[in-house]
Short mmCIF file of C-alpha atoms in Angstrom, two decimals:
data_model
loop_
_atom_site.label_atom_id
_atom_site.label_comp_id
_atom_site.label_asym_id
_atom_site.label_seq_id
_atom_site.Cartn_x
_atom_site.Cartn_y
_atom_site.Cartn_z
CA UNK A 1 -8.73 5.37 -25.39
CA UNK A 2 -8.56 1.71 -26.12
CA UNK A 3 -5.30 1.20 -24.16
CA UNK A 4 -6.56 2.83 -21.00
CA UNK A 5 -8.98 1.58 -18.34
CA UNK A 6 -10.98 4.18 -16.35
CA UNK A 7 -12.88 3.37 -13.25
CA UNK A 8 -15.38 5.77 -11.81
CA UNK A 9 -17.07 5.20 -8.47
CA UNK A 10 -20.77 5.87 -8.71
CA UNK A 11 -20.89 7.91 -5.48
CA UNK A 12 -17.83 10.12 -6.28
CA UNK A 13 -16.30 11.97 -9.13
CA UNK A 14 -12.90 10.34 -8.70
CA UNK A 15 -11.46 8.87 -11.80
CA UNK A 16 -8.90 6.13 -11.52
CA UNK A 17 -7.23 4.94 -14.68
CA UNK A 18 -4.36 2.76 -15.77
CA UNK A 19 -3.09 0.97 -18.90
CA UNK A 20 -5.48 -1.58 -20.25
CA UNK A 21 -2.74 -3.99 -21.22
CA UNK A 22 -0.02 -4.35 -18.62
CA UNK A 23 2.89 -6.69 -19.11
CA UNK A 24 4.59 -8.37 -16.15
CA UNK A 25 8.29 -7.53 -16.28
CA UNK A 26 10.69 -8.01 -13.43
CA UNK A 27 10.35 -4.31 -12.48
CA UNK A 28 6.65 -4.60 -11.83
CA UNK A 29 7.32 -7.77 -9.84
CA UNK A 30 9.69 -5.76 -7.77
CA UNK A 31 6.90 -3.25 -7.01
CA UNK A 32 4.59 -6.13 -5.97
CA UNK A 33 7.27 -7.65 -3.73
CA UNK A 34 8.01 -4.33 -2.06
CA UNK A 35 4.31 -3.80 -1.49
CA UNK A 36 4.12 -7.19 0.19
CA UNK A 37 7.02 -6.12 2.42
CA UNK A 38 6.12 -2.57 3.33
CA UNK A 39 2.68 -1.82 1.96
CA UNK A 40 -0.83 -1.49 3.29
CA UNK A 41 -4.25 -1.05 1.83
CA UNK A 42 -6.64 1.79 2.57
CA UNK A 43 -10.28 0.88 2.71
CA UNK A 44 -13.32 3.14 2.32
CA UNK A 45 -16.66 1.63 3.38
CA UNK A 46 -15.14 -1.82 3.17
CA UNK A 47 -13.80 -1.30 -0.36
CA UNK A 48 -10.03 -1.25 -1.03
CA UNK A 49 -9.41 2.17 -2.58
CA UNK A 50 -5.68 2.94 -2.28
CA UNK A 51 -2.30 1.58 -1.22
CA UNK A 52 0.50 3.14 0.75
CA UNK A 53 4.07 2.02 0.99
CA UNK A 54 6.20 3.55 3.76
CA UNK A 55 9.95 3.74 3.82
CA UNK A 56 12.75 5.82 5.40
CA UNK A 57 14.56 6.05 2.05
CA UNK A 58 12.86 8.45 -0.32
CA UNK A 59 14.97 7.24 -3.26
CA UNK A 60 13.49 3.74 -2.95
CA UNK A 61 9.97 5.21 -3.15
CA UNK A 62 10.90 7.34 -6.16
CA UNK A 63 12.11 4.15 -7.82
CA UNK A 64 8.74 2.46 -7.11
CA UNK A 65 6.91 5.57 -8.32
CA UNK A 66 8.83 5.50 -11.67
CA UNK A 67 8.08 1.75 -12.08
CA UNK A 68 4.40 2.32 -11.40
CA UNK A 69 4.04 5.07 -13.95
CA UNK A 70 6.24 3.35 -16.61
CA UNK A 71 4.54 -0.04 -16.43
CA UNK A 72 0.97 0.95 -15.54
CA UNK A 73 0.55 4.70 -16.28
CA UNK A 74 -0.58 5.14 -12.66
CA UNK A 75 0.14 8.32 -10.80
CA UNK A 76 1.25 8.33 -7.16
CA UNK A 77 2.37 10.84 -4.53
CA UNK A 78 5.26 10.76 -2.11
CA UNK A 79 4.72 12.56 1.20
CA UNK A 80 6.92 13.16 4.18
CA UNK A 81 5.85 11.33 7.35
CA UNK A 82 7.01 11.72 10.96
CA UNK A 83 9.65 8.99 10.51
CA UNK A 84 10.24 8.76 6.79
CA UNK A 85 8.18 8.84 3.57
CA UNK A 86 5.00 7.36 2.18
CA UNK A 87 4.15 6.54 -1.39
CA UNK A 88 0.42 6.84 -1.84
CA UNK A 89 -1.48 5.27 -4.76
CA UNK A 90 -5.15 6.41 -4.55
CA UNK A 91 -6.30 4.34 -7.52
CA UNK A 92 -9.11 1.71 -7.20
CA UNK A 93 -8.30 0.24 -10.59
CA UNK A 94 -4.68 -0.34 -9.60
CA UNK A 95 -5.67 -1.84 -6.23
CA UNK A 96 -7.99 -4.25 -8.11
CA UNK A 97 -5.12 -5.08 -10.50
CA UNK A 98 -2.77 -5.63 -7.56
CA UNK A 99 -5.24 -8.07 -6.02
CA UNK A 100 -4.52 -10.40 -8.92
CA UNK A 101 -1.07 -11.03 -7.47
CA UNK A 102 -1.34 -10.64 -3.65
CA UNK A 103 -4.07 -10.66 -1.03
CA UNK A 104 -5.38 -7.15 -0.54
CA UNK A 105 -5.48 -6.89 3.22
CA UNK A 106 -4.33 -4.58 5.97
CA UNK A 107 -3.14 -7.38 8.15
CA UNK A 108 0.50 -8.39 7.67
CA UNK A 109 -0.02 -11.94 8.99
CA UNK A 110 -2.60 -12.52 6.20
CA UNK A 111 -0.46 -11.24 3.32
CA UNK A 112 0.11 -13.83 0.65
CA UNK A 113 0.82 -14.31 -3.01
CA UNK A 114 -1.87 -15.32 -5.47
CA UNK A 115 -2.10 -19.05 -5.97
CA UNK A 116 -1.50 -18.29 -9.66
CA UNK A 117 2.02 -16.99 -8.95
CA UNK A 118 3.58 -19.91 -10.70
CA UNK A 119 1.78 -19.09 -13.92
CA UNK A 120 3.49 -15.72 -14.19
CA UNK A 121 6.81 -15.19 -15.96
CA UNK A 122 9.98 -16.20 -14.14
CA UNK A 123 11.25 -12.60 -14.40
CA UNK A 124 8.09 -11.26 -12.69
CA UNK A 125 8.48 -13.77 -9.84
CA UNK A 126 12.20 -12.95 -9.46
CA UNK A 127 11.15 -9.32 -9.22
CA UNK A 128 8.69 -10.19 -6.45
CA UNK A 129 11.49 -11.92 -4.50
CA UNK A 130 13.81 -8.96 -5.10
CA UNK A 131 11.22 -6.51 -3.80
CA UNK A 132 10.64 -8.60 -0.74
CA UNK A 133 14.39 -8.81 -0.08
CA UNK A 134 14.85 -5.03 -0.42
CA UNK A 135 11.76 -4.44 1.77
CA UNK A 136 12.33 -6.87 4.66
CA UNK A 137 15.52 -8.72 3.91
CA UNK A 138 18.97 -8.63 5.39
CA UNK A 139 22.24 -10.37 4.46
CA UNK A 140 24.60 -11.38 7.25
CA UNK A 141 28.44 -11.55 7.17
CA UNK A 142 28.29 -15.16 5.88
CA UNK A 143 26.08 -14.22 2.94
CA UNK A 144 22.90 -15.77 4.42
CA UNK A 145 19.71 -13.94 3.58
CA UNK A 146 17.05 -13.47 6.17
CA UNK A 147 13.45 -12.23 5.56
CA UNK A 148 11.32 -11.01 8.43
CA UNK A 149 7.77 -11.97 7.39
CA UNK A 150 4.90 -12.35 9.78
CA UNK A 151 2.64 -14.26 7.35
CA UNK A 152 3.10 -18.07 7.67
CA UNK A 153 1.42 -18.64 4.33
CA UNK A 154 3.67 -16.19 2.54
CA UNK A 155 6.71 -17.91 4.13
CA UNK A 156 5.67 -21.31 2.77
CA UNK A 157 4.78 -19.89 -0.65
CA UNK A 158 8.24 -18.24 -0.93
CA UNK A 159 9.93 -21.44 0.21
CA UNK A 160 8.22 -23.30 -2.60
CA UNK A 161 8.90 -20.68 -5.22
CA UNK A 162 12.58 -20.38 -4.24
CA UNK A 163 12.93 -24.20 -4.55
CA UNK A 164 11.47 -24.05 -8.04
CA UNK A 165 13.90 -21.33 -8.98
CA UNK A 166 16.87 -23.45 -7.75
CA UNK A 167 17.41 -21.80 -4.30
CA UNK A 168 16.55 -24.31 -1.63
CA UNK A 169 15.80 -22.28 1.51
CA UNK A 170 16.73 -23.26 5.02
CA UNK A 171 13.78 -22.13 7.08
CA UNK A 172 13.98 -21.17 10.71
CA UNK A 173 11.20 -19.54 12.64
CA UNK A 174 11.88 -17.02 15.36
CA UNK A 175 9.58 -15.23 17.77
CA UNK A 176 9.99 -11.60 16.87
CA UNK A 177 8.22 -10.17 19.87
#
């Protein structure tokens, strides 16, 4: 139909579809932020074909699964792993869509937001931050928030975005080895 995009790889019979028009609400930003925190990309012959998000809490992945279907009409699967659960999204169209917002890489130190992040809605950006906080954030007894991120570029991007949103961060770098 007109509101649905279908991608078909020439060498396979796999069909990967999603909504043609996707809005960028805070919930979808949350998915993107959580992907930045806990996700990885699966490649086949050098082409990004799927994403996986791992988590010990199945309820969190079920929340992400619902967001993905509600906002993008993309199906996903949750599987049990040896130490938790994995949400798998084997959809090339969605991976291409996701690459508009984040770097599609398997290397955590290279994860970053798109340079266009400041052109997206404030709610979407707040959702990205909320997803990152839920994925790799902690709050100490004094109410201070810490994010454990290995990508220097993502740290600087977040610092800038937080300042623009009125939350001036105090940055401290620690060796997490």
